[in-house]
Short mmCIF file of C-alpha atoms and ligand atoms in Angstrom, two decimals:
data_model
loop_
_atom_site.label_atom_id
_atom_site.label_comp_id
_atom_site.label_asym_id
_atom_site.label_seq_id
_atom_site.Cartn_x
_atom_site.Cartn_y
_atom_site.Cartn_z
CA MET A 10 0.16 0.29 0.07
CA PRO A 11 1.56 3.58 -0.73
CA VAL A 12 2.22 5.48 1.73
CA ALA A 13 3.98 9.05 2.25
CA THR A 14 4.99 11.28 5.34
CA ALA A 15 5.30 14.89 5.03
CA VAL A 16 6.54 17.57 7.60
CA ALA A 17 5.35 21.48 6.95
CA HIS A 18 6.02 24.25 9.63
CA PRO A 19 3.36 26.43 10.34
CA ASN A 20 3.45 30.29 8.91
CA ILE A 21 3.08 33.73 10.27
CA ALA A 22 1.26 36.38 8.49
CA LEU A 23 2.71 39.77 8.41
CA CYS A 24 0.40 41.15 5.73
CA LYS A 25 -2.86 39.45 6.69
CA TYR A 26 -5.05 37.35 4.68
CA TRP A 27 -9.11 38.11 5.70
CA GLY A 28 -11.45 37.88 3.65
CA LYS A 29 -12.44 35.78 0.66
CA ARG A 30 -13.71 36.53 -2.69
CA ASP A 31 -14.80 33.01 -3.75
CA ARG A 32 -15.64 30.57 -0.46
CA ALA A 33 -15.70 27.41 -2.16
CA LEU A 34 -12.41 28.03 -3.91
CA ASN A 35 -10.86 29.61 -0.74
CA LEU A 36 -9.57 32.81 -3.05
CA PRO A 37 -8.53 35.59 -0.99
CA SER A 38 -9.52 39.35 -1.21
CA VAL A 39 -6.29 40.68 -0.51
CA GLY A 40 -2.78 39.33 -1.03
CA SER A 41 -0.66 38.25 1.84
CA LEU A 42 2.90 38.05 3.15
CA SER A 43 4.60 35.47 5.79
CA LEU A 44 7.38 34.11 7.41
CA THR A 45 7.44 30.17 7.49
CA LEU A 46 8.44 28.73 11.29
CA ALA A 47 10.34 26.08 12.76
CA PRO A 48 10.64 24.15 15.12
CA PHE A 49 7.26 23.76 15.23
CA SER A 50 5.88 21.56 12.59
CA THR A 51 3.03 18.85 11.50
CA THR A 52 4.04 15.42 10.52
CA THR A 53 1.30 13.89 8.24
CA THR A 54 1.31 10.25 7.38
CA VAL A 55 -1.19 8.99 4.46
CA GLU A 56 -1.55 5.85 3.62
CA TRP A 57 -3.40 6.03 0.07
CA GLY A 58 -5.21 2.05 0.24
CA ALA A 59 -7.17 1.70 3.50
CA ASP A 60 -9.94 -0.75 4.66
CA PHE A 61 -12.28 2.71 5.45
CA ASP A 62 -11.46 6.62 5.44
CA GLU A 63 -10.20 7.23 8.94
CA LEU A 64 -8.35 10.36 10.28
CA VAL A 65 -6.43 10.37 13.46
CA LEU A 66 -5.41 13.71 14.49
CA ASN A 67 -3.07 14.14 17.68
CA GLY A 68 -3.65 10.79 18.51
CA ARG A 69 -7.89 11.35 18.25
CA THR A 70 -10.70 10.39 15.85
CA GLY A 71 -10.98 13.55 14.13
CA THR A 72 -14.44 15.18 14.27
CA ALA A 73 -16.89 15.43 11.70
CA ALA A 74 -15.83 19.09 10.67
CA GLU A 75 -12.05 18.03 10.61
CA ALA A 76 -12.52 14.61 8.57
CA SER A 77 -14.94 16.44 5.68
CA LYS A 78 -11.90 19.39 5.24
CA VAL A 79 -9.42 16.55 5.34
CA PHE A 80 -11.31 14.34 3.04
CA GLY A 81 -12.47 16.81 0.50
CA LEU A 82 -9.01 18.04 0.03
CA LEU A 83 -8.22 14.03 -0.99
CA ASP A 84 -10.91 14.09 -3.37
CA LEU A 85 -9.44 17.21 -5.17
CA ILE A 86 -6.23 15.15 -5.64
CA ASP A 87 -8.27 11.75 -6.94
CA SER A 88 -12.14 12.00 -7.77
CA TRP A 89 -11.58 7.80 -7.65
CA ARG A 90 -9.48 7.77 -4.62
CA PRO A 91 -9.27 4.35 -2.60
CA ARG A 92 -10.28 4.95 0.91
CA VAL A 93 -7.50 6.48 2.83
CA ARG A 94 -5.90 6.34 6.30
CA VAL A 95 -4.45 10.08 7.51
CA LEU A 96 -2.24 10.14 11.00
CA THR A 97 -1.32 14.03 11.33
CA GLU A 98 0.35 15.26 14.39
CA ASN A 99 1.37 18.98 15.96
CA ASP A 100 3.80 19.54 17.96
CA PHE A 101 2.34 22.69 19.10
CA PRO A 102 -1.53 23.98 20.44
CA THR A 103 -3.76 22.98 17.49
CA ALA A 104 -6.35 25.92 16.73
CA ALA A 105 -5.61 28.55 19.00
CA GLY A 106 -4.48 30.90 16.29
CA LEU A 107 -0.71 29.49 15.91
CA ALA A 108 -1.66 28.48 12.33
CA SER A 109 -1.83 24.82 12.73
CA SER A 110 -4.09 24.63 9.73
CA SER A 111 -1.24 26.39 7.63
CA SER A 112 1.44 23.60 8.62
CA GLY A 113 -1.23 21.22 8.55
CA PHE A 114 -3.01 21.55 5.08
CA ALA A 115 0.46 21.59 3.54
CA ALA A 116 1.69 18.18 5.31
CA LEU A 117 -1.24 16.73 3.95
CA ALA A 118 -1.54 18.25 -0.03
CA LEU A 119 2.33 17.09 -0.10
CA ALA A 120 2.14 13.48 1.64
CA ALA A 121 -1.25 12.73 -0.04
CA THR A 122 0.05 13.61 -3.84
CA THR A 123 2.95 11.67 -3.07
CA ALA A 124 1.13 8.57 -1.68
CA ALA A 125 -1.40 8.77 -4.37
CA GLY A 126 2.37 8.64 -6.87
CA GLN A 127 1.47 12.36 -8.19
CA LYS A 128 3.92 14.60 -8.83
CA ARG A 129 3.10 18.22 -8.58
CA SER A 130 5.10 21.69 -8.77
CA ALA A 131 5.48 23.39 -5.78
CA GLU A 132 2.85 25.96 -6.98
CA GLU A 133 0.47 23.35 -7.75
CA LEU A 134 1.16 22.09 -4.48
CA SER A 135 0.05 25.51 -3.12
CA THR A 136 -2.73 25.91 -4.84
CA LEU A 137 -4.26 22.78 -3.48
CA ALA A 138 -3.32 23.36 0.39
CA ARG A 139 -4.93 26.69 -0.34
CA ARG A 140 -8.34 24.42 -0.92
CA GLY A 141 -7.94 23.37 2.60
CA SER A 142 -6.94 26.50 4.64
CA GLY A 143 -5.86 29.92 2.58
CA SER A 144 -2.61 30.18 4.68
CA ALA A 145 -1.81 26.68 3.85
CA ALA A 146 -0.79 27.80 0.19
CA ARG A 147 2.23 29.95 2.04
CA SER A 148 3.62 26.99 4.21
CA ILE A 149 4.79 25.20 1.41
CA PHE A 150 7.49 27.28 0.61
CA GLY A 151 10.03 28.14 3.54
CA GLY A 152 11.36 31.46 4.73
CA TRP A 153 9.14 34.64 3.27
CA SER A 154 6.37 34.14 1.07
CA GLU A 155 3.64 35.82 -0.68
CA TRP A 156 0.19 34.44 -1.55
CA LYS A 157 -0.75 36.12 -4.76
CA LEU A 158 -4.32 37.15 -4.84
CA GLY A 159 -4.60 35.93 -8.42
CA GLU A 160 -6.85 37.56 -11.16
CA ARG A 161 -8.26 34.07 -12.85
CA GLU A 162 -11.98 32.99 -11.66
CA ASP A 163 -10.89 29.38 -11.16
CA GLY A 164 -8.27 30.41 -8.95
CA LEU A 165 -5.19 28.71 -10.62
CA ASP A 166 -3.03 31.66 -10.52
CA SER A 167 -3.76 32.36 -6.77
CA TYR A 168 -1.01 30.43 -5.40
CA ALA A 169 2.25 31.22 -2.72
CA PHE A 170 5.77 31.86 -4.04
CA GLU A 171 9.10 32.31 -1.90
CA ILE A 172 10.02 36.07 -1.86
CA ALA A 173 13.20 35.43 0.05
CA PRO A 174 15.00 32.27 1.65
CA GLN A 175 14.81 30.86 5.18
CA ASP A 176 18.45 31.91 5.33
CA HIS A 177 18.09 35.40 4.38
CA TRP A 178 17.62 37.51 7.34
CA ASP A 179 18.79 36.06 11.26
CA VAL A 180 15.32 36.93 13.35
CA ARG A 181 13.22 35.32 15.60
CA MET A 182 9.26 35.46 15.69
CA ILE A 183 8.48 34.57 19.13
CA VAL A 184 5.27 33.52 20.45
CA ALA A 185 3.33 34.46 23.37
CA ILE A 186 0.84 32.63 24.60
CA PHE A 187 -1.86 33.92 26.68
CA ASP A 188 -4.48 31.21 26.00
CA ALA A 189 -3.64 27.68 24.54
CA GLY A 190 -7.18 26.64 24.06
CA PRO A 191 -9.43 26.29 20.69
CA LYS A 192 -10.14 29.81 19.44
CA SER A 193 -13.62 31.34 19.99
CA ILE A 194 -14.69 31.68 16.79
CA SER A 195 -13.18 29.94 13.61
CA SER A 196 -10.76 32.45 11.01
CA ARG A 197 -13.11 30.94 8.33
CA ASP A 198 -16.37 31.77 9.87
CA GLY A 199 -14.95 35.28 11.21
CA MET A 200 -13.57 36.33 8.13
CA LEU A 201 -17.09 35.38 6.58
CA HIS A 202 -18.90 37.60 9.33
CA THR A 203 -16.55 40.21 8.93
CA GLN A 204 -17.02 40.38 5.06
CA GLN A 205 -20.89 40.35 5.79
CA THR A 206 -21.08 43.03 8.17
CA SER A 207 -18.02 44.85 8.65
CA PRO A 208 -18.32 48.71 7.31
CA TYR A 209 -14.75 48.45 7.40
CA TYR A 210 -13.83 45.67 5.05
CA PRO A 211 -13.90 47.89 1.66
CA ALA A 212 -11.31 49.68 3.22
CA TRP A 213 -9.37 46.97 4.45
CA VAL A 214 -9.32 45.58 1.38
CA GLN A 215 -8.53 48.87 -0.44
CA SER A 216 -5.47 49.25 1.92
CA ALA A 217 -3.72 45.85 1.67
CA PRO A 218 -1.65 46.35 -1.67
CA ARG A 219 0.29 49.04 -0.44
CA ASP A 220 1.31 47.12 2.66
CA LEU A 221 2.37 44.50 0.74
CA ALA A 222 4.39 46.65 -1.86
CA GLU A 223 6.14 48.15 1.66
CA ALA A 224 6.53 44.76 3.67
CA ARG A 225 8.48 43.43 0.31
CA SER A 226 10.78 45.87 0.07
CA ALA A 227 11.26 46.29 4.02
CA ILE A 228 12.33 42.35 3.71
CA ARG A 229 14.60 42.73 0.81
CA ASN A 230 16.30 45.50 2.63
CA ARG A 231 16.44 43.43 6.07
CA ASP A 232 14.69 46.74 7.69
CA LEU A 233 12.84 45.54 10.42
CA ALA A 234 11.86 49.05 11.76
CA ALA A 235 9.94 49.48 8.65
CA LEU A 236 9.06 46.26 8.38
CA GLY A 237 7.46 46.59 11.92
CA THR A 238 5.30 49.74 10.85
CA VAL A 239 3.72 47.63 8.08
CA MET A 240 3.37 44.28 9.99
CA GLU A 241 1.67 46.12 13.12
CA ARG A 242 -0.50 48.40 10.74
CA SER A 243 -1.67 45.27 8.82
CA ALA A 244 -2.45 43.38 12.12
CA LEU A 245 -4.30 46.27 13.72
CA ARG A 246 -6.55 46.92 10.45
CA MET A 247 -7.51 43.39 10.11
CA HIS A 248 -8.72 43.49 13.99
CA ALA A 249 -10.48 46.58 13.49
CA CYS A 250 -12.11 45.42 10.58
CA MET A 251 -13.34 42.36 12.86
CA MET A 252 -14.56 44.58 15.52
CA ALA A 253 -16.54 46.64 13.53
CA ALA A 254 -18.34 43.60 12.61
CA ASP A 255 -21.98 43.27 14.10
CA PRO A 256 -21.52 41.72 16.45
CA ALA A 257 -17.78 42.47 16.82
CA VAL A 258 -15.38 39.25 16.67
CA LEU A 259 -12.97 40.00 19.33
CA TYR A 260 -9.84 37.83 20.04
CA TRP A 261 -7.98 40.26 22.08
CA LYS A 262 -7.34 39.40 25.87
CA SER A 263 -5.74 41.45 28.55
CA GLY A 264 -2.59 39.97 28.15
CA SER A 265 -2.58 40.57 24.12
CA LEU A 266 -2.40 44.35 24.96
CA TRP A 267 -0.01 44.03 27.52
CA ALA A 268 1.97 42.35 25.04
CA GLN A 269 1.63 44.99 22.35
CA GLU A 270 2.52 47.77 25.14
CA THR A 271 5.42 45.68 26.06
CA VAL A 272 6.85 45.43 22.20
CA ARG A 273 6.46 49.52 22.44
CA MET A 274 8.31 49.90 25.44
CA LEU A 275 11.62 47.77 24.30
CA ARG A 276 11.41 49.77 21.17
CA ASP A 277 11.92 52.80 23.20
CA GLN A 278 14.63 51.60 24.83
CA GLY A 279 15.93 50.41 21.60
CA ILE A 280 15.26 47.07 20.35
CA PRO A 281 14.05 46.74 17.29
CA CYS A 282 10.67 44.25 17.38
CA ALA A 283 7.42 44.59 16.20
CA TRP A 284 4.01 42.33 16.94
CA THR A 285 1.10 40.65 15.16
CA MET A 286 -2.00 38.83 16.26
CA ASP A 287 -4.02 36.26 14.29
CA ALA A 288 -7.27 34.70 14.89
CA GLY A 289 -6.81 34.34 18.96
CA PRO A 290 -5.02 36.54 21.59
CA ASN A 291 -1.78 35.17 21.16
CA VAL A 292 1.00 37.77 20.58
CA LYS A 293 3.93 36.95 17.84
CA VAL A 294 6.90 39.39 18.11
CA LEU A 295 9.31 39.74 15.41
CA VAL A 296 12.64 40.60 16.58
CA PRO A 297 16.50 40.40 15.22
CA ALA A 298 18.28 37.08 16.78
CA ALA A 299 20.75 39.16 18.53
CA HIS A 300 17.81 40.70 21.17
CA ALA A 301 15.68 37.57 21.01
CA GLY A 302 16.86 36.80 24.30
CA VAL A 303 15.98 39.87 26.04
CA VAL A 304 12.41 39.97 24.11
CA ALA A 305 11.62 36.53 25.17
CA ALA A 306 12.30 36.92 29.08
CA ARG A 307 10.21 40.34 29.03
CA LEU A 308 7.01 38.25 27.69
CA ALA A 309 7.73 35.68 30.42
CA ARG A 310 6.72 37.73 32.93
CA VAL A 311 2.87 37.58 31.73
CA ALA A 312 2.69 34.88 29.29
CA GLU A 313 1.53 31.52 29.83
CA GLN A 314 4.40 30.10 27.21
CA VAL A 315 6.81 31.76 25.51
CA HIS A 316 8.27 29.98 21.92
CA VAL A 317 11.15 31.66 20.34
CA LEU A 318 10.55 30.34 16.37
CA GLU A 319 13.23 30.86 13.44
CA PRO A 320 12.98 30.78 9.92
CA GLY A 321 12.09 27.53 8.85
CA GLY A 322 11.78 25.62 5.51
CA PRO A 323 9.54 24.41 2.90
CA ALA A 324 7.09 21.10 3.54
CA ARG A 325 9.42 18.27 2.80
CA ILE A 326 8.72 14.26 2.71
CA VAL A 327 10.35 12.25 5.19
CA GLY A 328 8.96 9.23 4.61
O1 PMV B 416 -6.29 30.28 6.49
P1 PMV B 416 -6.80 30.47 7.63
O2 PMV B 416 -8.41 30.23 7.47
O3 PMV B 416 -5.79 29.35 8.59
O4 PMV B 416 -6.97 32.00 7.96
C1 PMV B 416 -5.62 32.71 8.22
C2 PMV B 416 -6.35 33.90 9.23
C3 PMV B 416 -4.85 34.69 9.68
O5 PMV B 416 -4.16 33.85 10.39
C4 PMV B 416 -5.32 35.88 10.52
C5 PMV B 416 -4.16 35.42 8.42
C6 PMV B 416 -3.01 34.90 7.58
O6 PMV B 416 -2.65 35.33 6.75
O7 PMV B 416 -2.91 33.56 8.37
#
C-alpha cells in the first residue's frame, strides 16, 4: 500500500489574509505575506488504500468537520481515490491562532499527492493546500513567502511563492501564548462574518496592496523598523475591521494588549521589534536574533508560555 509522510511548518502572516472573494475555491480578497517558522511542525502520514477513510489528529479520531475538510482535499487530488488513512500530529497547540491549519494542509497536500503517486510542482501544491486552508498555500515554502491574490475565476493563479529564502535574514518570531485553548470563532467563520457585516471591510481590502509592496521591500532590505510599521498596521487594520463587525469578532485578551505595550516599551529602549496577532489572543513578536533572549524574557513575565521560533524550511517528504 503506498504510504508517504510529510513535514511542514506553520507560517505567521506579516501582511494578513482576511476575507474571501470566492468561498468554494478559497480565493482571497487580498494578497498576503508571511514567514514560515521552525521548529513547530505538523507531521502527516497518508496511507493511500485502507479499509475505510480514517483521520487521526493528535492521537484522537478527527471530528466530522475536520474529516470533511481533510477528505474533501483528497477528493480534489483524485476523485476516484481509494479509502485513505491520515495520521497527523502537531507538536504545538492546535487551533489557537498559531496557524496549525497552515502547516496541516501543506503537509497533507504533499503527503497525499506523493502517496497517490503524483508529482506536483510547488505552485500546484500551494494551489491545492489553499483549498484546505488559505494560509496553507504559504507553508509549502520556507522562509518569506507571498500568496498572490490572482485574477482568474478558477483560482489557478492564486498560489504562494518564495520572496526570500530561509537564511535571508537572521530573525526570530517569539510567540507569547495567553490562552492555548481553541479559538472562540474559527478564522473561516470570523472572516465571512466580517466580510458580511463590517462597514470597514472595503477599506481593509483597498489598503492591502500598499502594505504588501512596503513589506516586500522592507524584507528585501532587512529593514526591521520598516517591516514592523507595516506588520503592526496590517494586524491592527485586520482586527479593527473584525471589531467593527456586527456583532464584533474580538480575539484580544488583556494579555494581548499588555504584550503590545511591552513591544512599544522595548522599542523605546532601542530594541527593534514589532508584533502581530491572528485569530486568537496570542501575540507574535518579530525581532533580530541577537535581541530574542531579552524580548522573550520580558514577555515571559506575563505570558503562559513563550516560544522562540526561527525561519523554517519548505514542506518536505520525510518517509
Ligand atoms: O487560512 P486560515 O483559515 O488559517 O486563515 C488565516 C487567517 C489569519 O491567520 C488571521 C491571517 C493569515 O494571513 O494567516
